[in-house]
mmCIF file with all atom_site columns, C-alpha atoms in Angstrom:
data_model
loop_
_atom_site.group_PDB
_atom_site.id
_atom_site.type_symbol
_atom_site.label_atom_id
_atom_site.label_alt_id
_atom_site.label_comp_id
_atom_site.label_asym_id
_atom_site.label_entity_id
_atom_site.label_seq_id
_atom_site.pdbx_PDB_ins_code
_atom_site.Cartn_x
_atom_site.Cartn_y
_atom_site.Cartn_z
_atom_site.occupancy
_atom_site.B_iso_or_equiv
_atom_site.pdbx_formal_charge
_atom_site.auth_seq_id
_atom_site.auth_comp_id
_atom_site.auth_asym_id
_atom_site.auth_atom_id
_atom_site.pdbx_PDB_model_num
ATOM 1   C CA . VAL A 1 1   ? 90.792  104.429 113.144 1.00 0.00 ? 124 VAL A CA 1
ATOM 2   C CA . ARG A 1 2   ? 89.100  107.682 114.168 1.00 0.00 ? 125 ARG A CA 1
ATOM 3   C CA . HIS A 1 3   ? 91.842  108.420 116.664 1.00 0.00 ? 126 HIS A CA 1
ATOM 4   C CA . ALA A 1 4   ? 94.551  107.752 114.036 1.00 0.00 ? 127 ALA A CA 1
ATOM 5   C CA . PHE A 1 5   ? 92.699  109.964 111.539 1.00 0.00 ? 128 PHE A CA 1
ATOM 6   C CA . GLY A 1 6   ? 92.755  112.793 114.082 1.00 0.00 ? 129 GLY A CA 1
ATOM 7   C CA . LEU A 1 7   ? 96.533  112.571 114.364 1.00 0.00 ? 130 LEU A CA 1
ATOM 8   C CA . PHE A 1 8   ? 96.953  113.756 110.768 1.00 0.00 ? 131 PHE A CA 1
ATOM 9   C CA . GLU A 1 9   ? 96.983  117.463 110.024 1.00 0.00 ? 132 GLU A CA 1
ATOM 10  C CA . GLY A 1 10  ? 95.836  118.827 106.708 1.00 0.00 ? 133 GLY A CA 1
ATOM 11  C CA . ARG A 1 11  ? 93.368  117.627 104.175 1.00 0.00 ? 134 ARG A CA 1
ATOM 12  C CA . ARG A 1 12  ? 95.923  115.883 101.971 1.00 0.00 ? 135 ARG A CA 1
ATOM 13  C CA . SER A 1 13  ? 97.282  113.732 104.822 1.00 0.00 ? 136 SER A CA 1
ATOM 14  C CA . GLN A 1 14  ? 93.823  112.832 106.085 1.00 0.00 ? 137 GLN A CA 1
ATOM 15  C CA . SER A 1 15  ? 92.666  111.971 102.571 1.00 0.00 ? 138 SER A CA 1
ATOM 16  C CA . GLU A 1 16  ? 95.694  109.729 102.044 1.00 0.00 ? 139 GLU A CA 1
ATOM 17  C CA . PHE A 1 17  ? 95.016  107.993 105.372 1.00 0.00 ? 140 PHE A CA 1
ATOM 18  C CA . LEU A 1 18  ? 91.428  107.234 104.315 1.00 0.00 ? 141 LEU A CA 1
ATOM 19  C CA . ARG A 1 19  ? 92.642  105.892 100.953 1.00 0.00 ? 142 ARG A CA 1
ATOM 20  C CA . GLN A 1 20  ? 95.040  103.582 102.734 1.00 0.00 ? 143 GLN A CA 1
ATOM 21  C CA . VAL A 1 21  ? 92.318  102.298 105.071 1.00 0.00 ? 144 VAL A CA 1
ATOM 22  C CA . GLU A 1 22  ? 89.986  101.696 102.112 1.00 0.00 ? 145 GLU A CA 1
ATOM 23  C CA . PHE A 1 23  ? 92.750  99.878  100.223 1.00 0.00 ? 146 PHE A CA 1
ATOM 24  C CA . ARG A 1 24  ? 93.382  97.576  103.171 1.00 0.00 ? 147 ARG A CA 1
ATOM 25  C CA . LEU A 1 25  ? 89.678  96.817  103.508 1.00 0.00 ? 148 LEU A CA 1
ATOM 26  C CA . THR A 1 26  ? 89.049  96.157  99.819  1.00 0.00 ? 149 THR A CA 1
ATOM 27  C CA . ALA A 1 27  ? 92.462  95.253  98.301  1.00 0.00 ? 150 ALA A CA 1
ATOM 28  C CA . ASP A 1 28  ? 91.457  97.549  95.415  1.00 0.00 ? 151 ASP A CA 1
ATOM 29  C CA . PHE A 1 29  ? 94.541  99.427  94.158  1.00 0.00 ? 152 PHE A CA 1
ATOM 30  C CA . GLY A 1 30  ? 92.180  101.902 92.476  1.00 0.00 ? 153 GLY A CA 1
ATOM 31  C CA . CYS A 1 31  ? 91.678  103.509 95.891  1.00 0.00 ? 154 CYS A CA 1
ATOM 32  C CA . LEU A 1 32  ? 95.259  104.705 96.011  1.00 0.00 ? 155 LEU A CA 1
ATOM 33  C CA . ARG A 1 33  ? 96.417  108.061 94.708  1.00 0.00 ? 156 ARG A CA 1
ATOM 34  C CA . GLN A 1 34  ? 98.972  108.017 91.923  1.00 0.00 ? 157 GLN A CA 1
ATOM 35  C CA . ARG A 1 35  ? 102.527 108.820 93.003  1.00 0.00 ? 158 ARG A CA 1
ATOM 36  C CA . ASP A 1 36  ? 103.537 112.448 92.615  1.00 0.00 ? 159 ASP A CA 1
ATOM 37  C CA . GLY A 1 37  ? 106.512 111.624 90.390  1.00 0.00 ? 160 GLY A CA 1
ATOM 38  C CA . ASP A 1 38  ? 109.223 112.133 92.998  1.00 0.00 ? 161 ASP A CA 1
ATOM 39  C CA . PRO A 1 39  ? 111.477 109.178 93.800  1.00 0.00 ? 162 PRO A CA 1
ATOM 40  C CA . GLN A 1 40  ? 110.175 107.265 96.824  1.00 0.00 ? 163 GLN A CA 1
ATOM 41  C CA . TYR A 1 41  ? 112.893 108.315 99.266  1.00 0.00 ? 164 TYR A CA 1
ATOM 42  C CA . PHE A 1 42  ? 113.676 111.744 97.819  1.00 0.00 ? 165 PHE A CA 1
ATOM 43  C CA . PRO A 1 43  ? 110.477 113.828 97.761  1.00 0.00 ? 166 PRO A CA 1
ATOM 44  C CA . ARG A 1 44  ? 111.473 117.262 96.493  1.00 0.00 ? 167 ARG A CA 1
ATOM 45  C CA . ARG A 1 45  ? 108.524 118.927 98.227  1.00 0.00 ? 168 ARG A CA 1
ATOM 46  C CA . LEU A 1 46  ? 109.840 117.864 101.664 1.00 0.00 ? 169 LEU A CA 1
ATOM 47  C CA . PHE A 1 47  ? 113.574 118.560 101.539 1.00 0.00 ? 170 PHE A CA 1
ATOM 48  C CA . ARG A 1 48  ? 116.584 119.188 99.329  1.00 0.00 ? 171 ARG A CA 1
ATOM 49  C CA . PRO A 1 49  ? 119.994 117.509 99.346  1.00 0.00 ? 172 PRO A CA 1
ATOM 50  C CA . ARG A 1 50  ? 122.758 119.004 101.412 1.00 0.00 ? 173 ARG A CA 1
ATOM 51  C CA . ALA A 1 51  ? 126.192 119.841 100.007 1.00 0.00 ? 174 ALA A CA 1
ATOM 52  C CA . ASP A 1 52  ? 127.713 117.331 102.464 1.00 0.00 ? 175 ASP A CA 1
ATOM 53  C CA . GLU A 1 53  ? 125.073 114.604 101.894 1.00 0.00 ? 176 GLU A CA 1
ATOM 54  C CA . TYR A 1 54  ? 126.152 111.272 103.424 1.00 0.00 ? 177 TYR A CA 1
ATOM 55  C CA . PHE A 1 55  ? 123.471 108.656 102.845 1.00 0.00 ? 178 PHE A CA 1
ATOM 56  C CA . VAL A 1 56  ? 123.055 105.361 104.702 1.00 0.00 ? 179 VAL A CA 1
ATOM 57  C CA . ASP A 1 57  ? 120.941 102.818 102.836 1.00 0.00 ? 180 ASP A CA 1
ATOM 58  C CA . CYS A 1 58  ? 119.817 99.981  105.108 1.00 0.00 ? 181 CYS A CA 1
ATOM 59  C CA . GLY A 1 59  ? 118.271 97.393  102.830 1.00 0.00 ? 182 GLY A CA 1
ATOM 60  C CA . ALA A 1 60  ? 120.117 98.677  99.765  1.00 0.00 ? 183 ALA A CA 1
ATOM 61  C CA . TYR A 1 61  ? 118.750 95.845  97.597  1.00 0.00 ? 184 TYR A CA 1
ATOM 62  C CA . ASN A 1 62  ? 120.369 96.086  94.140  1.00 0.00 ? 185 ASN A CA 1
ATOM 63  C CA . GLY A 1 63  ? 121.427 99.741  94.424  1.00 0.00 ? 186 GLY A CA 1
ATOM 64  C CA . ASP A 1 64  ? 118.265 101.242 92.928  1.00 0.00 ? 187 ASP A CA 1
ATOM 65  C CA . THR A 1 65  ? 117.962 103.830 95.704  1.00 0.00 ? 188 THR A CA 1
ATOM 66  C CA . LEU A 1 66  ? 121.632 104.768 95.310  1.00 0.00 ? 189 LEU A CA 1
ATOM 67  C CA . LEU A 1 67  ? 120.964 105.575 91.665  1.00 0.00 ? 190 LEU A CA 1
ATOM 68  C CA . GLU A 1 68  ? 118.015 107.741 92.782  1.00 0.00 ? 191 GLU A CA 1
ATOM 69  C CA . LEU A 1 69  ? 120.315 109.426 95.339  1.00 0.00 ? 192 LEU A CA 1
ATOM 70  C CA . SER A 1 70  ? 122.709 110.291 92.548  1.00 0.00 ? 193 SER A CA 1
ATOM 71  C CA . GLU A 1 71  ? 119.887 111.792 90.466  1.00 0.00 ? 194 GLU A CA 1
ATOM 72  C CA . TRP A 1 72  ? 118.455 113.695 93.459  1.00 0.00 ? 195 TRP A CA 1
ATOM 73  C CA . THR A 1 73  ? 121.829 115.261 94.290  1.00 0.00 ? 196 THR A CA 1
ATOM 74  C CA . GLY A 1 74  ? 122.853 115.808 90.685  1.00 0.00 ? 197 GLY A CA 1
ATOM 75  C CA . GLY A 1 75  ? 125.779 113.476 91.388  1.00 0.00 ? 198 GLY A CA 1
ATOM 76  C CA . ARG A 1 76  ? 127.008 115.792 94.160  1.00 0.00 ? 199 ARG A CA 1
ATOM 77  C CA . PHE A 1 77  ? 127.048 113.879 97.428  1.00 0.00 ? 200 PHE A CA 1
ATOM 78  C CA . LEU A 1 78  ? 129.829 113.237 99.900  1.00 0.00 ? 201 LEU A CA 1
ATOM 79  C CA . GLY A 1 79  ? 129.353 109.471 100.179 1.00 0.00 ? 202 GLY A CA 1
ATOM 80  C CA . ALA A 1 80  ? 127.070 106.589 101.026 1.00 0.00 ? 203 ALA A CA 1
ATOM 81  C CA . LEU A 1 81  ? 127.042 103.384 103.024 1.00 0.00 ? 204 LEU A CA 1
ATOM 82  C CA . ALA A 1 82  ? 124.945 100.623 101.422 1.00 0.00 ? 205 ALA A CA 1
ATOM 83  C CA . LEU A 1 83  ? 123.977 97.707  103.679 1.00 0.00 ? 206 LEU A CA 1
ATOM 84  C CA . GLU A 1 84  ? 122.380 94.584  102.201 1.00 0.00 ? 207 GLU A CA 1
ATOM 85  C CA . ALA A 1 85  ? 122.135 91.226  103.987 1.00 0.00 ? 208 ALA A CA 1
ATOM 86  C CA . ASP A 1 86  ? 120.987 89.020  101.086 1.00 0.00 ? 209 ASP A CA 1
ATOM 87  C CA . PRO A 1 87  ? 124.168 87.674  99.436  1.00 0.00 ? 210 PRO A CA 1
ATOM 88  C CA . ASN A 1 88  ? 122.420 87.231  96.070  1.00 0.00 ? 211 ASN A CA 1
ATOM 89  C CA . THR A 1 89  ? 121.163 90.795  96.037  1.00 0.00 ? 212 THR A CA 1
ATOM 90  C CA . PHE A 1 90  ? 124.451 92.077  97.431  1.00 0.00 ? 213 PHE A CA 1
ATOM 91  C CA . ALA A 1 91  ? 126.207 90.860  94.269  1.00 0.00 ? 214 ALA A CA 1
ATOM 92  C CA . ALA A 1 92  ? 123.778 92.955  92.190  1.00 0.00 ? 215 ALA A CA 1
ATOM 93  C CA . LEU A 1 93  ? 124.414 95.934  94.501  1.00 0.00 ? 216 LEU A CA 1
ATOM 94  C CA . GLU A 1 94  ? 128.161 95.629  93.935  1.00 0.00 ? 217 GLU A CA 1
ATOM 95  C CA . ARG A 1 95  ? 127.618 95.508  90.162  1.00 0.00 ? 218 ARG A CA 1
ATOM 96  C CA . THR A 1 96  ? 125.477 98.664  90.326  1.00 0.00 ? 219 THR A CA 1
ATOM 97  C CA . VAL A 1 97  ? 128.091 100.549 92.346  1.00 0.00 ? 220 VAL A CA 1
ATOM 98  C CA . ALA A 1 98  ? 130.977 99.392  90.158  1.00 0.00 ? 221 ALA A CA 1
ATOM 99  C CA . GLY A 1 99  ? 129.067 100.150 86.970  1.00 0.00 ? 222 GLY A CA 1
ATOM 100 C CA . ASP A 1 100 ? 128.072 103.730 87.723  1.00 0.00 ? 223 ASP A CA 1
ATOM 101 C CA . GLN A 1 101 ? 130.789 106.396 87.716  1.00 0.00 ? 224 GLN A CA 1
ATOM 102 C CA . ARG A 1 102 ? 128.743 108.626 90.074  1.00 0.00 ? 225 ARG A CA 1
ATOM 103 C CA . LEU A 1 103 ? 128.735 105.856 92.707  1.00 0.00 ? 226 LEU A CA 1
ATOM 104 C CA . ARG A 1 104 ? 132.108 104.204 92.188  1.00 0.00 ? 227 ARG A CA 1
ATOM 105 C CA . GLY A 1 105 ? 134.571 105.258 94.881  1.00 0.00 ? 228 GLY A CA 1
ATOM 106 C CA . ARG A 1 106 ? 131.931 107.050 96.983  1.00 0.00 ? 229 ARG A CA 1
ATOM 107 C CA . VAL A 1 107 ? 129.747 104.118 98.073  1.00 0.00 ? 230 VAL A CA 1
ATOM 108 C CA . ARG A 1 108 ? 130.904 101.567 100.619 1.00 0.00 ? 231 ARG A CA 1
ATOM 109 C CA . ALA A 1 109 ? 128.826 98.395  100.198 1.00 0.00 ? 232 ALA A CA 1
ATOM 110 C CA . VAL A 1 110 ? 128.684 95.955  103.122 1.00 0.00 ? 233 VAL A CA 1
ATOM 111 C CA . CYS A 1 111 ? 126.945 92.567  103.161 1.00 0.00 ? 234 CYS A CA 1
ATOM 112 C CA . GLN A 1 112 ? 125.304 92.614  106.588 1.00 0.00 ? 235 GLN A CA 1
ATOM 113 C CA . ALA A 1 113 ? 122.061 93.171  108.443 1.00 0.00 ? 236 ALA A CA 1
ATOM 114 C CA . VAL A 1 114 ? 121.557 95.991  110.950 1.00 0.00 ? 237 VAL A CA 1
ATOM 115 C CA . GLY A 1 115 ? 120.050 95.614  114.391 1.00 0.00 ? 238 GLY A CA 1
ATOM 116 C CA . ALA A 1 116 ? 120.314 96.466  118.061 1.00 0.00 ? 239 ALA A CA 1
ATOM 117 C CA . GLU A 1 117 ? 123.378 94.303  118.727 1.00 0.00 ? 240 GLU A CA 1
ATOM 118 C CA . SER A 1 118 ? 126.189 92.421  117.001 1.00 0.00 ? 241 SER A CA 1
ATOM 119 C CA . LYS A 1 119 ? 125.297 88.785  116.383 1.00 0.00 ? 242 LYS A CA 1
ATOM 120 C CA . ARG A 1 120 ? 124.676 86.183  113.706 1.00 0.00 ? 243 ARG A CA 1
ATOM 121 C CA . LEU A 1 121 ? 121.062 85.843  112.541 1.00 0.00 ? 244 LEU A CA 1
ATOM 122 C CA . ARG A 1 122 ? 119.100 83.333  110.484 1.00 0.00 ? 245 ARG A CA 1
ATOM 123 C CA . PHE A 1 123 ? 118.152 84.871  107.139 1.00 0.00 ? 246 PHE A CA 1
ATOM 124 C CA . ALA A 1 124 ? 115.846 83.856  104.299 1.00 0.00 ? 247 ALA A CA 1
ATOM 125 C CA . PRO A 1 125 ? 117.579 85.018  101.100 1.00 0.00 ? 248 PRO A CA 1
ATOM 126 C CA . SER A 1 126 ? 115.456 85.301  97.995  1.00 0.00 ? 249 SER A CA 1
ATOM 127 C CA . GLY A 1 127 ? 117.232 87.780  95.766  1.00 0.00 ? 250 GLY A CA 1
ATOM 128 C CA . LEU A 1 128 ? 114.007 89.810  95.984  1.00 0.00 ? 251 LEU A CA 1
ATOM 129 C CA . VAL A 1 129 ? 112.821 92.755  98.070  1.00 0.00 ? 252 VAL A CA 1
ATOM 130 C CA . THR A 1 130 ? 111.114 90.244  100.410 1.00 0.00 ? 253 THR A CA 1
ATOM 131 C CA . ALA A 1 131 ? 114.369 88.703  101.706 1.00 0.00 ? 254 ALA A CA 1
ATOM 132 C CA . ALA A 1 132 ? 114.350 89.018  105.494 1.00 0.00 ? 255 ALA A CA 1
ATOM 133 C CA . ILE A 1 133 ? 115.643 87.936  108.874 1.00 0.00 ? 256 ILE A CA 1
ATOM 134 C CA . SER A 1 134 ? 113.761 84.744  109.713 1.00 0.00 ? 257 SER A CA 1
ATOM 135 C CA . GLU A 1 135 ? 114.153 81.851  112.145 1.00 0.00 ? 258 GLU A CA 1
ATOM 136 C CA . ALA A 1 136 ? 113.265 79.626  109.183 1.00 0.00 ? 259 ALA A CA 1
ATOM 137 C CA . GLY A 1 137 ? 116.054 81.159  107.091 1.00 0.00 ? 260 GLY A CA 1
ATOM 138 C CA . ASN A 1 138 ? 118.537 78.761  105.523 1.00 0.00 ? 261 ASN A CA 1
ATOM 139 C CA . ILE A 1 139 ? 121.663 80.940  105.960 1.00 0.00 ? 262 ILE A CA 1
ATOM 140 C CA . GLU A 1 140 ? 123.250 83.008  108.707 1.00 0.00 ? 263 GLU A CA 1
ATOM 141 C CA . VAL A 1 141 ? 124.266 86.642  108.229 1.00 0.00 ? 264 VAL A CA 1
ATOM 142 C CA . GLN A 1 142 ? 126.203 89.095  110.338 1.00 0.00 ? 265 GLN A CA 1
ATOM 143 C CA . CYS A 1 143 ? 124.095 91.723  112.073 1.00 0.00 ? 266 CYS A CA 1
ATOM 144 C CA . SER A 1 144 ? 125.696 94.840  113.561 1.00 0.00 ? 267 SER A CA 1
ATOM 145 C CA . PRO A 1 145 ? 124.361 98.082  115.051 1.00 0.00 ? 268 PRO A CA 1
ATOM 146 C CA . LEU A 1 146 ? 124.748 101.214 112.931 1.00 0.00 ? 269 LEU A CA 1
ATOM 147 C CA . ASP A 1 147 ? 126.567 102.823 115.870 1.00 0.00 ? 270 ASP A CA 1
ATOM 148 C CA . GLU A 1 148 ? 129.292 100.202 115.407 1.00 0.00 ? 271 GLU A CA 1
ATOM 149 C CA . THR A 1 149 ? 129.234 100.063 111.595 1.00 0.00 ? 272 THR A CA 1
ATOM 150 C CA . LEU A 1 150 ? 129.429 103.840 111.175 1.00 0.00 ? 273 LEU A CA 1
ATOM 151 C CA . ASP A 1 151 ? 132.173 104.131 113.825 1.00 0.00 ? 274 ASP A CA 1
ATOM 152 C CA . GLY A 1 152 ? 131.933 107.880 114.368 1.00 0.00 ? 275 GLY A CA 1
ATOM 153 C CA . GLU A 1 153 ? 130.757 108.837 110.863 1.00 0.00 ? 276 GLU A CA 1
ATOM 154 C CA . SER A 1 154 ? 127.917 111.361 110.695 1.00 0.00 ? 277 SER A CA 1
ATOM 155 C CA . PRO A 1 155 ? 125.251 110.543 108.112 1.00 0.00 ? 278 PRO A CA 1
ATOM 156 C CA . THR A 1 156 ? 122.890 113.259 106.941 1.00 0.00 ? 279 THR A CA 1
ATOM 157 C CA . TYR A 1 157 ? 120.171 110.847 105.797 1.00 0.00 ? 280 TYR A CA 1
ATOM 158 C CA . ILE A 1 158 ? 119.326 107.258 106.803 1.00 0.00 ? 281 ILE A CA 1
ATOM 159 C CA . LYS A 1 159 ? 116.875 105.068 104.886 1.00 0.00 ? 282 LYS A CA 1
ATOM 160 C CA . MET A 1 160 ? 115.661 101.752 106.339 1.00 0.00 ? 283 MET A CA 1
ATOM 161 C CA . ASP A 1 161 ? 113.543 99.310  104.370 1.00 0.00 ? 284 ASP A CA 1
ATOM 162 C CA . ILE A 1 162 ? 114.492 96.080  106.096 1.00 0.00 ? 285 ILE A CA 1
ATOM 163 C CA . GLU A 1 163 ? 111.304 94.045  106.209 1.00 0.00 ? 286 GLU A CA 1
ATOM 164 C CA . GLY A 1 164 ? 110.211 94.657  109.800 1.00 0.00 ? 287 GLY A CA 1
ATOM 165 C CA . ALA A 1 165 ? 113.644 94.886  111.453 1.00 0.00 ? 288 ALA A CA 1
ATOM 166 C CA . GLU A 1 166 ? 113.548 98.705  111.521 1.00 0.00 ? 289 GLU A CA 1
ATOM 167 C CA . MET A 1 167 ? 112.883 99.064  115.265 1.00 0.00 ? 290 MET A CA 1
ATOM 168 C CA . ASP A 1 168 ? 115.908 96.939  116.208 1.00 0.00 ? 291 ASP A CA 1
ATOM 169 C CA . ALA A 1 169 ? 118.020 98.862  113.707 1.00 0.00 ? 292 ALA A CA 1
ATOM 170 C CA . LEU A 1 170 ? 116.921 102.187 115.222 1.00 0.00 ? 293 LEU A CA 1
ATOM 171 C CA . LEU A 1 171 ? 117.849 100.918 118.693 1.00 0.00 ? 294 LEU A CA 1
ATOM 172 C CA . GLY A 1 172 ? 121.306 100.108 117.353 1.00 0.00 ? 295 GLY A CA 1
ATOM 173 C CA . ALA A 1 173 ? 121.656 103.625 115.947 1.00 0.00 ? 296 ALA A CA 1
ATOM 174 C CA . ARG A 1 174 ? 120.929 105.676 119.080 1.00 0.00 ? 297 ARG A CA 1
ATOM 175 C CA . ALA A 1 175 ? 124.352 107.341 119.257 1.00 0.00 ? 298 ALA A CA 1
ATOM 176 C CA . VAL A 1 176 ? 124.376 108.129 115.515 1.00 0.00 ? 299 VAL A CA 1
ATOM 177 C CA . LEU A 1 177 ? 120.886 109.610 115.699 1.00 0.00 ? 300 LEU A CA 1
ATOM 178 C CA . ARG A 1 178 ? 121.803 111.814 118.679 1.00 0.00 ? 301 ARG A CA 1
ATOM 179 C CA . ARG A 1 179 ? 125.132 112.904 117.190 1.00 0.00 ? 302 ARG A CA 1
ATOM 180 C CA . SER A 1 180 ? 124.124 113.492 113.565 1.00 0.00 ? 303 SER A CA 1
ATOM 181 C CA . GLN A 1 181 ? 120.368 114.158 113.710 1.00 0.00 ? 304 GLN A CA 1
ATOM 182 C CA . PRO A 1 182 ? 119.968 112.862 110.140 1.00 0.00 ? 305 PRO A CA 1
ATOM 183 C CA . ALA A 1 183 ? 116.824 112.943 108.039 1.00 0.00 ? 306 ALA A CA 1
ATOM 184 C CA . LEU A 1 184 ? 115.101 109.553 108.326 1.00 0.00 ? 307 LEU A CA 1
ATOM 185 C CA . ALA A 1 185 ? 113.040 107.462 105.920 1.00 0.00 ? 308 ALA A CA 1
ATOM 186 C CA . ILE A 1 186 ? 111.914 104.452 107.949 1.00 0.00 ? 309 ILE A CA 1
ATOM 187 C CA . CYS A 1 187 ? 109.459 101.899 106.573 1.00 0.00 ? 310 CYS A CA 1
ATOM 188 C CA . ALA A 1 188 ? 106.737 100.924 109.016 1.00 0.00 ? 311 ALA A CA 1
ATOM 189 C CA . TYR A 1 189 ? 105.034 97.542  109.025 1.00 0.00 ? 312 TYR A CA 1
#
């Protein structure tokens, strides 16, 4: 813990680290600092949208982050690829995209998982944010590397919130990451 603490620079980062450690020791949400008001994946204090913003949303859920993307860019973004493996949630994602004029025609929604290689995987669908790849899953889903799915496209920003499958997904995106050098928001478990 001391070594990890030393890896953070600045008082704010170190303070947040200590809050997180305390939360995990006590399970008391009162330890955590209130959010700063920025959308989770679009913190204004870190970066601003580009004129050619092309967003890849791995674990797109019901399209909530796409709506935040549209707000963050003021509706001015080049396009987005939304990947969601849970068929139940994918239906909600499609409804969100079809129902919002800022998204319609600029978002390509694909029902698939992302990983290091193309294959079929067992998946535990729940229609919730906890749906995940699982050997105990009762359905199979297609999994493909981002390098294959993007097929030469150059994203400016990639978000991955895929319940622990992020490392495999990053391995399957090596060429895209080298070519495009996008901003990354990767959940860590």
